[in-house]
CSV table of C-alpha atoms in Angstrom, one decimal:
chain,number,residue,atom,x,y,z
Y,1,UNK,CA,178.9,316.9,35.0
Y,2,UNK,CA,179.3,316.5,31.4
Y,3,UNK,CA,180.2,320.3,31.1
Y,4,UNK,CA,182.8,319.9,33.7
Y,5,UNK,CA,184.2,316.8,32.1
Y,6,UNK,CA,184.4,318.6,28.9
Y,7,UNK,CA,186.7,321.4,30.6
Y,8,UNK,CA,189.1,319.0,33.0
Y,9,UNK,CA,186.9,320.6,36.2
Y,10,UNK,CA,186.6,317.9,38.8
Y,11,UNK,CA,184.7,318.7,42.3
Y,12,UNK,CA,184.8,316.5,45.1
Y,13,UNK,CA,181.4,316.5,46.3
Y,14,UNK,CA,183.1,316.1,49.9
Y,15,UNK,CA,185.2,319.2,50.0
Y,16,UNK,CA,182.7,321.1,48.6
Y,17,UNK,CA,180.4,320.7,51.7
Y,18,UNK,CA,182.6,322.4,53.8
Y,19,UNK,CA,180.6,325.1,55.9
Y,20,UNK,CA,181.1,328.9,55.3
Y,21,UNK,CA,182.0,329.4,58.9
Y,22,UNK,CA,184.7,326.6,58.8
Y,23,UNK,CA,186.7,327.7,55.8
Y,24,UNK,CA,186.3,331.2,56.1
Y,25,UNK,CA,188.2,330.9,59.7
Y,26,UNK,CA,191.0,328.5,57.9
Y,27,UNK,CA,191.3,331.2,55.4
Y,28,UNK,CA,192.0,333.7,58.2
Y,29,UNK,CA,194.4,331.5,59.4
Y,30,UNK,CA,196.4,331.3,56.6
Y,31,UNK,CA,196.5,334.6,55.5
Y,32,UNK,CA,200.2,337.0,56.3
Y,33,UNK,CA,198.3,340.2,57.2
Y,34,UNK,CA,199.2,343.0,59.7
Y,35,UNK,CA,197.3,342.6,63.2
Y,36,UNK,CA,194.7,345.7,62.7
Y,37,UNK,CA,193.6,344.5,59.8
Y,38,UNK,CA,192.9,340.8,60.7
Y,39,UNK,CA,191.1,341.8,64.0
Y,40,UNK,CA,188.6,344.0,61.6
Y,41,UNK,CA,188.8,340.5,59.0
Y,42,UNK,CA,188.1,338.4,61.8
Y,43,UNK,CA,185.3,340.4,63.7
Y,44,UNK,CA,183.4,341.3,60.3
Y,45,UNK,CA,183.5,337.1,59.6
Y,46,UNK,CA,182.3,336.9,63.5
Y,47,UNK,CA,179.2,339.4,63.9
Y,48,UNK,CA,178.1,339.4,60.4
Y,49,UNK,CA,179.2,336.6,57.9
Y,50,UNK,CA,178.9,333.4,59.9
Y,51,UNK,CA,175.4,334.7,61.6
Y,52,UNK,CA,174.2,335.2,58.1
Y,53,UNK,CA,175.5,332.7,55.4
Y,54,UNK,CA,178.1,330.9,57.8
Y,55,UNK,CA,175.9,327.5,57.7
Y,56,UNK,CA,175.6,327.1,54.4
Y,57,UNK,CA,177.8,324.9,52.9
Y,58,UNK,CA,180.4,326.4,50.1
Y,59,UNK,CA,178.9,324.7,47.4
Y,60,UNK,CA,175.6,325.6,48.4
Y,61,UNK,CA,176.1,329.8,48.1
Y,62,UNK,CA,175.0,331.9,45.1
Y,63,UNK,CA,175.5,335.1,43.7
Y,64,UNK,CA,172.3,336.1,45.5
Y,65,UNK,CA,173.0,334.8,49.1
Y,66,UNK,CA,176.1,337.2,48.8
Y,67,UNK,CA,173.9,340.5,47.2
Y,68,UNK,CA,171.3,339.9,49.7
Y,69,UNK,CA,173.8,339.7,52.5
Y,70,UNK,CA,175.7,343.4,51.7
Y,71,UNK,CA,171.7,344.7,51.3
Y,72,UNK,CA,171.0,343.8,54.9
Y,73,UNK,CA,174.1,344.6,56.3
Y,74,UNK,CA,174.6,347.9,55.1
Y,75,UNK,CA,170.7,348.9,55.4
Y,76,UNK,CA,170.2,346.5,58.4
Y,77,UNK,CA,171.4,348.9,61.2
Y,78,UNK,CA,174.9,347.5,61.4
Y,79,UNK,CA,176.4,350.8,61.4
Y,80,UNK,CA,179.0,350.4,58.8
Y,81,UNK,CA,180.1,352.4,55.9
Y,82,UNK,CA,179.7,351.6,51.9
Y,83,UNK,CA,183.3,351.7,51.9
Y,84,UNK,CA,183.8,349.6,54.6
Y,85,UNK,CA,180.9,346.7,53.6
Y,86,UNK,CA,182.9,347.3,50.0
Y,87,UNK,CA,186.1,346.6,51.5
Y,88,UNK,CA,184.9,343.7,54.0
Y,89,UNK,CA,183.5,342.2,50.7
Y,90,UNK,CA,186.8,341.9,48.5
Y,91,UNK,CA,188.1,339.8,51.7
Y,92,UNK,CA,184.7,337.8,51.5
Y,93,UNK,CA,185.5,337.8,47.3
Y,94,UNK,CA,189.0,336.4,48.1
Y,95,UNK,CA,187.9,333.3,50.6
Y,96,UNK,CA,185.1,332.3,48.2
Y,97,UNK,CA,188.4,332.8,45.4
Y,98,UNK,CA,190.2,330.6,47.7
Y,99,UNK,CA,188.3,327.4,47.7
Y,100,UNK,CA,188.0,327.9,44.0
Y,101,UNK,CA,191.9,327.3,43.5
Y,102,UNK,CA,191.2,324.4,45.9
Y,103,UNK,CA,189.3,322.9,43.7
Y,104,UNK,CA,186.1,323.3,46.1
Y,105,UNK,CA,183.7,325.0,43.7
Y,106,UNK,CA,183.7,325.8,40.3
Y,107,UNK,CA,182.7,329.6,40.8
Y,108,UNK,CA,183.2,332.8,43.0
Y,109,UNK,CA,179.7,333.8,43.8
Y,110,UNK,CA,181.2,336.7,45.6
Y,111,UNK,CA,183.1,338.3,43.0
Y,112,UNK,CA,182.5,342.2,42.5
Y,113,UNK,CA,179.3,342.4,44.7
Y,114,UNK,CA,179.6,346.1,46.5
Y,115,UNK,CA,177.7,348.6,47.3
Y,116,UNK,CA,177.4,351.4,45.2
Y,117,UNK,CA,179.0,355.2,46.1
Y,118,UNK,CA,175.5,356.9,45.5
Y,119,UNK,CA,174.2,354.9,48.6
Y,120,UNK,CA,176.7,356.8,51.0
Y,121,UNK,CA,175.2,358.5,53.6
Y,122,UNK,CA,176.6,362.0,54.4
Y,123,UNK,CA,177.1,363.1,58.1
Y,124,UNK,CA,174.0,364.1,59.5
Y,125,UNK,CA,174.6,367.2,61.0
Y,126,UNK,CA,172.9,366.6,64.8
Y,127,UNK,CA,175.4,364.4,65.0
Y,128,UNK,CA,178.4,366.9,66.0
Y,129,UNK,CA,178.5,368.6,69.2
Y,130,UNK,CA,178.6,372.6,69.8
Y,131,UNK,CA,182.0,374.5,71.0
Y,132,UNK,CA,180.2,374.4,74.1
Y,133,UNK,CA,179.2,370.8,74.2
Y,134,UNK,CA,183.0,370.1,72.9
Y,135,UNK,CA,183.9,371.8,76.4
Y,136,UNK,CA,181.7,370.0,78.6
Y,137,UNK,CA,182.4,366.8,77.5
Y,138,UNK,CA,186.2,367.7,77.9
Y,139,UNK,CA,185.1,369.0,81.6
Y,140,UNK,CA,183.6,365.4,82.6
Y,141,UNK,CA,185.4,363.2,81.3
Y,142,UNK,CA,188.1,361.2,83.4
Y,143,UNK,CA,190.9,363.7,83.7
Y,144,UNK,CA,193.9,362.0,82.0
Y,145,UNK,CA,191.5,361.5,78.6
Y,146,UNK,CA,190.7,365.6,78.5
Y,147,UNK,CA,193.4,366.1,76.6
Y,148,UNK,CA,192.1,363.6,73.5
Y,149,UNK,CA,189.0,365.2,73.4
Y,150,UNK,CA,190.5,368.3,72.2
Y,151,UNK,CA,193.1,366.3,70.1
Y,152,UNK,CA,190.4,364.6,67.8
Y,153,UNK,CA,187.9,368.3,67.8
Y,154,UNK,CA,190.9,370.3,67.4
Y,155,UNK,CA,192.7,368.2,65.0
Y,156,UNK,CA,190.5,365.7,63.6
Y,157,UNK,CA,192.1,362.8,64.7
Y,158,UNK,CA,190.8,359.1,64.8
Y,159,UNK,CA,190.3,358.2,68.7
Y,160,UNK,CA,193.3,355.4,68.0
Y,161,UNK,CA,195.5,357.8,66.5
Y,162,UNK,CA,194.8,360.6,69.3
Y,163,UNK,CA,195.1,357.7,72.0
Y,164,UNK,CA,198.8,357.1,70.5
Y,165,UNK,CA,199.9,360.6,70.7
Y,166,UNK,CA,203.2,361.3,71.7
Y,167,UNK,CA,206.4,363.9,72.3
Y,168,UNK,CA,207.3,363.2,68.6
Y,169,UNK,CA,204.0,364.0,67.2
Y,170,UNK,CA,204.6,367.3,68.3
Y,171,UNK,CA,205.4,370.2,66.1
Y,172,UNK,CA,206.0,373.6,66.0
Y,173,UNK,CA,202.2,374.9,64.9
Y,174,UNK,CA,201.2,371.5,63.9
Y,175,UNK,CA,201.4,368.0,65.1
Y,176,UNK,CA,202.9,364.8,63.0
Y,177,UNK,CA,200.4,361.9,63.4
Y,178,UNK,CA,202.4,358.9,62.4
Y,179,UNK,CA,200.9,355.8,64.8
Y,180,UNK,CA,197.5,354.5,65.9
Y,181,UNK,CA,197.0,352.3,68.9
Y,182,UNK,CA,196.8,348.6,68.1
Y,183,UNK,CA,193.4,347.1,68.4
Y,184,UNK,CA,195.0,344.6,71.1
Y,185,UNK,CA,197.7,347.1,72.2
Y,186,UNK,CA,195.6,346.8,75.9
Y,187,UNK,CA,196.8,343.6,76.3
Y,188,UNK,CA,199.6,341.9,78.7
Y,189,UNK,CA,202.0,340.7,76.1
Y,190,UNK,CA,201.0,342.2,72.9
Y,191,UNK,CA,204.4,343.8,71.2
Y,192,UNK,CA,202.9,345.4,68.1
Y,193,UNK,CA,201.5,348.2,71.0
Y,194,UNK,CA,201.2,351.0,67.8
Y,195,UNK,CA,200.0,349.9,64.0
Y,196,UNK,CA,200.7,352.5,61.3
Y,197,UNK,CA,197.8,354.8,60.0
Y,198,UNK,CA,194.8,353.9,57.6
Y,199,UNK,CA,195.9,353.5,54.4
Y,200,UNK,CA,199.2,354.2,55.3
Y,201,UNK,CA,202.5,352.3,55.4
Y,202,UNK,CA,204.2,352.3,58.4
Y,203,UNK,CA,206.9,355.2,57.0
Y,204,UNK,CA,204.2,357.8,56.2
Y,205,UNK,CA,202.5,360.2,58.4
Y,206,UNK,CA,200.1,362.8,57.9
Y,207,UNK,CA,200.2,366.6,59.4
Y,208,UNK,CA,197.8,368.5,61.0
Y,209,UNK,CA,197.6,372.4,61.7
Y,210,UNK,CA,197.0,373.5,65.2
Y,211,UNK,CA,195.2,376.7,67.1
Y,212,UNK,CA,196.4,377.6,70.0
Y,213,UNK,CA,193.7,376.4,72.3
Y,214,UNK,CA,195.0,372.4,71.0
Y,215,UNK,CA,198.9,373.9,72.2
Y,216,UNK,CA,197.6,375.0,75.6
Y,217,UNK,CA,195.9,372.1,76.3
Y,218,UNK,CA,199.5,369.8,75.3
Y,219,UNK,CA,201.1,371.6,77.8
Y,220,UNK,CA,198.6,371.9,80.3
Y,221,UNK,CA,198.3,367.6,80.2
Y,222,UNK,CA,202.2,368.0,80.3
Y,223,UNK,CA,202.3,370.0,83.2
Y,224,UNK,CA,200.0,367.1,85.3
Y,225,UNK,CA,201.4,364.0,83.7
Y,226,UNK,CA,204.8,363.7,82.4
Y,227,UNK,CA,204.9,361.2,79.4
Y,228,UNK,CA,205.8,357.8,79.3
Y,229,UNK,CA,208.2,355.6,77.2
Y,230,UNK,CA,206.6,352.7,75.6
Y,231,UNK,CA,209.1,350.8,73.3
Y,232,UNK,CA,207.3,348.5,71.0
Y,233,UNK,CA,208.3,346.5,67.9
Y,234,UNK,CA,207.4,347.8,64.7
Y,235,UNK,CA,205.9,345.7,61.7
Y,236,UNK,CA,209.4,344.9,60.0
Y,237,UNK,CA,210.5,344.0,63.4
Y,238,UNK,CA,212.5,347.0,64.5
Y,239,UNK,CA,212.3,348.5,68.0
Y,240,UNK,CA,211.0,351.6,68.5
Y,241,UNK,CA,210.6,354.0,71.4
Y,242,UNK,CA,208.0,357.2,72.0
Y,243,UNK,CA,207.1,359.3,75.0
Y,244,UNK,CA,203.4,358.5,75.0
Y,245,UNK,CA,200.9,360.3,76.7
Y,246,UNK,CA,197.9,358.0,77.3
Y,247,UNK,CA,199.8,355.1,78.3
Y,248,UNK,CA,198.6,353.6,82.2
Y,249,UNK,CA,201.0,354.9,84.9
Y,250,UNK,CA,199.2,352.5,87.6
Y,251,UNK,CA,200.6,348.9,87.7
Y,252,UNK,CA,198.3,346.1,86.4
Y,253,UNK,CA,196.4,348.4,84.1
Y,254,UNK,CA,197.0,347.0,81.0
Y,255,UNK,CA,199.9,348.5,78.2
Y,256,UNK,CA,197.4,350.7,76.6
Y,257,UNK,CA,194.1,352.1,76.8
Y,258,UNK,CA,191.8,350.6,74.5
Y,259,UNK,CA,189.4,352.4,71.8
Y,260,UNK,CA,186.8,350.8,73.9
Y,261,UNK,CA,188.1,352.2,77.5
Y,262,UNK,CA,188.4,355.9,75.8
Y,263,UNK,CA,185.0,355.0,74.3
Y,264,UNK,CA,183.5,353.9,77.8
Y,265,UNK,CA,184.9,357.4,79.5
Y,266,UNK,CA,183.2,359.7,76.5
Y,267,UNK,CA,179.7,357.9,77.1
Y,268,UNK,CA,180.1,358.2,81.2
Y,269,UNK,CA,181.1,362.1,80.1
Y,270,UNK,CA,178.4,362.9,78.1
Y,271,UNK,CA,176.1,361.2,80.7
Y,272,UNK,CA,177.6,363.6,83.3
Y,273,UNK,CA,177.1,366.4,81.6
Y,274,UNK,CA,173.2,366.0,80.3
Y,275,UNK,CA,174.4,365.7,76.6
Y,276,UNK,CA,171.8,362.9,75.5
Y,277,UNK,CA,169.0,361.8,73.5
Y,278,UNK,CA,165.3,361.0,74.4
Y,279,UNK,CA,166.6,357.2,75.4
Y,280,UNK,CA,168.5,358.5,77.7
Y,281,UNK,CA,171.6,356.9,76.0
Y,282,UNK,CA,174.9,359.7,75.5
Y,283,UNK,CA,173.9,362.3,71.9
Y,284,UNK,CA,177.6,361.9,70.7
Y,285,UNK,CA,180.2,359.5,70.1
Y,286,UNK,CA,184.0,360.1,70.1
Y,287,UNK,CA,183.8,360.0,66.6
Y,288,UNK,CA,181.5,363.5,66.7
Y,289,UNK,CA,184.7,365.2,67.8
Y,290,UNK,CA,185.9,364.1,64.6
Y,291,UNK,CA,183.2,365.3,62.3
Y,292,UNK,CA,183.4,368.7,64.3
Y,293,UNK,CA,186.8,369.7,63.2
Y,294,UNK,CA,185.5,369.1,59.5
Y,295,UNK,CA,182.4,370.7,59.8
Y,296,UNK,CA,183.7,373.7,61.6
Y,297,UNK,CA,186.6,373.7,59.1
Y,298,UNK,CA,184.6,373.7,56.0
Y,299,UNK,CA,181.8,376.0,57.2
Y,300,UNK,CA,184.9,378.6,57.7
Y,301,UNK,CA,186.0,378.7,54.4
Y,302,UNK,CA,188.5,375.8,54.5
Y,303,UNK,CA,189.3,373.9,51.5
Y,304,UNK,CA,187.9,371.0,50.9
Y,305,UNK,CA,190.4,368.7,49.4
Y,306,UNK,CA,193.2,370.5,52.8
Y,307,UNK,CA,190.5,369.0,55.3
Y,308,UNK,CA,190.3,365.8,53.2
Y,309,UNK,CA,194.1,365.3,53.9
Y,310,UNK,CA,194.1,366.5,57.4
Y,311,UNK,CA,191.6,364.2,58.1
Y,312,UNK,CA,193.3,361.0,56.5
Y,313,UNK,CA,190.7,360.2,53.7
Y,314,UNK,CA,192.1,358.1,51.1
Y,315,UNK,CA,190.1,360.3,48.4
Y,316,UNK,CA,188.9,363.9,48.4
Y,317,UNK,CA,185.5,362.3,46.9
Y,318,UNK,CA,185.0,360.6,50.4
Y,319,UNK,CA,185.1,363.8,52.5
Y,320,UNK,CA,182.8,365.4,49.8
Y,321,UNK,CA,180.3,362.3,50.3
Y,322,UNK,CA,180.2,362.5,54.0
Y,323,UNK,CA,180.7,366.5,55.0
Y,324,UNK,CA,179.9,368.0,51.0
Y,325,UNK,CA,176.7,369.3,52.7
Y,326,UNK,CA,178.2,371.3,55.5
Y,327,UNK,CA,179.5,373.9,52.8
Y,328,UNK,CA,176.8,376.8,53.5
Y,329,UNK,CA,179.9,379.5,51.9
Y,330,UNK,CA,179.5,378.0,48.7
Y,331,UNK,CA,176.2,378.5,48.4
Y,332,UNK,CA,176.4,382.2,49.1
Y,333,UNK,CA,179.2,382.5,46.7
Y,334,UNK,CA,177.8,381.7,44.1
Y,335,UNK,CA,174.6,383.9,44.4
Y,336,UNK,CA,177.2,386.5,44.2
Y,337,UNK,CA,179.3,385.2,41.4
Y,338,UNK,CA,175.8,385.2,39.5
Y,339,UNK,CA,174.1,388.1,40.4
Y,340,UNK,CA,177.7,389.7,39.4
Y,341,UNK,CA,177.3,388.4,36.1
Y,342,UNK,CA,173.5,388.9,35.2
Y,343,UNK,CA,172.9,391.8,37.4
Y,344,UNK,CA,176.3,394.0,37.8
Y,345,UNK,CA,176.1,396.7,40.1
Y,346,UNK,CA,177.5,400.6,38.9
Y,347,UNK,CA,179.6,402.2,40.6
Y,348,UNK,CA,177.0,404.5,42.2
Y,349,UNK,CA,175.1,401.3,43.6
Y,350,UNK,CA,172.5,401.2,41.6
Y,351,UNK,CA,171.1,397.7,40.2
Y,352,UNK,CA,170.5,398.3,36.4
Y,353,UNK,CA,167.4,397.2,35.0
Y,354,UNK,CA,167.0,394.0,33.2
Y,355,UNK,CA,167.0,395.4,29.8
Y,356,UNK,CA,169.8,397.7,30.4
Y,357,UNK,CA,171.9,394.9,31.6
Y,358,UNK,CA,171.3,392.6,29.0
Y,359,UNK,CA,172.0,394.9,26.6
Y,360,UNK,CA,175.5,395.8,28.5
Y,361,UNK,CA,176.0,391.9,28.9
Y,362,UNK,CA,175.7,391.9,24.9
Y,363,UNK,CA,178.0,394.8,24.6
Y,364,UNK,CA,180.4,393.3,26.4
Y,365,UNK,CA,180.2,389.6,24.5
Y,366,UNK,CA,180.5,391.3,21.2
């Protein structure tokens, strides 16, 4: 007390006894953010913060409550990334900043706690589905989704960005992926339908390449289902119109189908077609599709840092932390690089023997 009299800090006891829970869902309510990213905000306080440290009151929380609580989350089983416990935490960094400048506590307890990059966990590789398995999940699933399944495995799109595709995403050999469906887009009411992509404003897009097997299956959806105009307001307000191709054509179903409706449809698919584990729970996840394109992408001799931007990565270092494994070429190369360099083969196609080719690697140094 001395201490804080000393340096003009005054505490009331009062406010500073303010639960977790209750402030971090003031600060939430305060805060100008788009929609997306105050749904992820708000369900990462919901199912994680609150159930953990959400009873304590602020004045009550140290440093340690806050290391211990990204420990468990991330090697808990919650399912999340490094990057995304890392980003979840600045949010958690700026509420407990928050009730400093209110003159709550004296401290941020929170401040620069994150989980370190050498604790991310690459892409296990049972985790991606075969060409085959890729077709038989596209051959069970509910009809009008087929054509996503080969958009995310053919393209490596998110299943919100394939669920938003649309006439004006098409291109001739590649397709412009500009939108993702909104987390709430399924909604009666909800008028932000489409949210611009990860790490992205909502003026930048991202292109993709596509084979021709990703064009057949365009036209073959277009050929059963024409598309349909959704006009939606953007996030500075404007209104804008695309032809989408997922959107409900029965009355009463909703605006747009939700990650978790798509999600619901891949499960029942692989279900249908016998792709599970021992539980008897579905092997893949519509994500898999995902990690397919990248892993069949960089196992053919695709650059790295090209599937990195296809696939919407804000670095090249995270695609090399998650797929960096799946590079089997590389390894291959360089045996040959240096077996070419040590052991050099004549033209007659002969190996030399190891004195002879030191001495014609010293020959050629001097």
């Amino acid at each position: 007390m001395e201490k804080d009299k000393q340096t003009r800090v005054r505490v009331d006891p009062a406010r500073s006894a303010v639960p977790l829970s209750v402030w971090a869902e003031e600060w939430l309510e305060r805060r100008v953010i788009g929609e997306a990213t105050r749904c992820n905000y708000a369900g990462f306080v919901r199912n994680h913060l609150v159930p953990s440290l959400g009873r304590k009151p602020l004045a009550g929380l140290a440093r340690r409550d806050f290391e211990r609580f990204v420990q468990d989350i991330y090697r808990g089983g919650a399912g999340l990334a490094a990057s995304t416990v890392n980003d979840r935490m600045v949010m958690v960094a700026a509420i407990m900043e928050a009730a400093v400048v209110d003159k709550r506590i004296t401290e941020n307890p929170a401040r620069g706690i994150r989980i370190s990059r050498r604790d991310v966990v690459a892409v296990d590789e049972d985790a991606m589905p075969t060409p085959a398995e890729v077709d038989l999940i596209a051959a069970h699933i509910a009809p009008p989704f087929r054509l996503a399944v080969y958009l995310q495995a053919g393209t490596g799109q998110r299943p919100s960005e394939a669920l938003a595709f649309s006439n004006e995403c098409r291109r001739s050999g590649f397709v412009r992926i500009r939108w993702q469906v909104s987390a709430k887009a399924h909604l009666e009411g909800c008028q932000t339908l489409f949210v611009p992509l990860k790490h992205r404003l909502e003026k930048e897009c991202r292109d993709i390449p596509t084979a021709l097997f990703v064009e057949q299956e365009i036209d073959a959806h277009l050929r059963r289902w024409k598309p349909v105009p959704v006009i939606f307001t953007g996030q500075k307000g404007k209104r804008i119109r695309l032809e989408t191709f997922f959107a409900p054509r029965q009355p009463g179903a909703g605006v747009m189908p939700s990650i978790a409706s798509y999600g619901y449809q891949f499960k029942k698919a692989c279900l249908l077609a016998g792709l599970v584990d021992l539980d008897g729970k579905a092997k893949y996840s519509p994500r898999s599709l995902r990690h397919f394109f990248a892993s069949t992408a960089l196992a053919n001799g695709v650059p790295i840092h090209e599937v990195s931007c296809w696939l919407g990565h804000r670095s090249v270092k995270t695609t090399v932390d998650i797929y960096g494994h799946l590079l089997p070429g590389a390894w291959e190369r360089c045996r040959e690089v240096l077996q070419r360099s040590m052991r050099p083969v004549p033209p007659d196609g002969t190996s030399l023997p190891s004195e002879e080719a030191s001495s014609s690697v010293g020959s050629r140094a001097v």
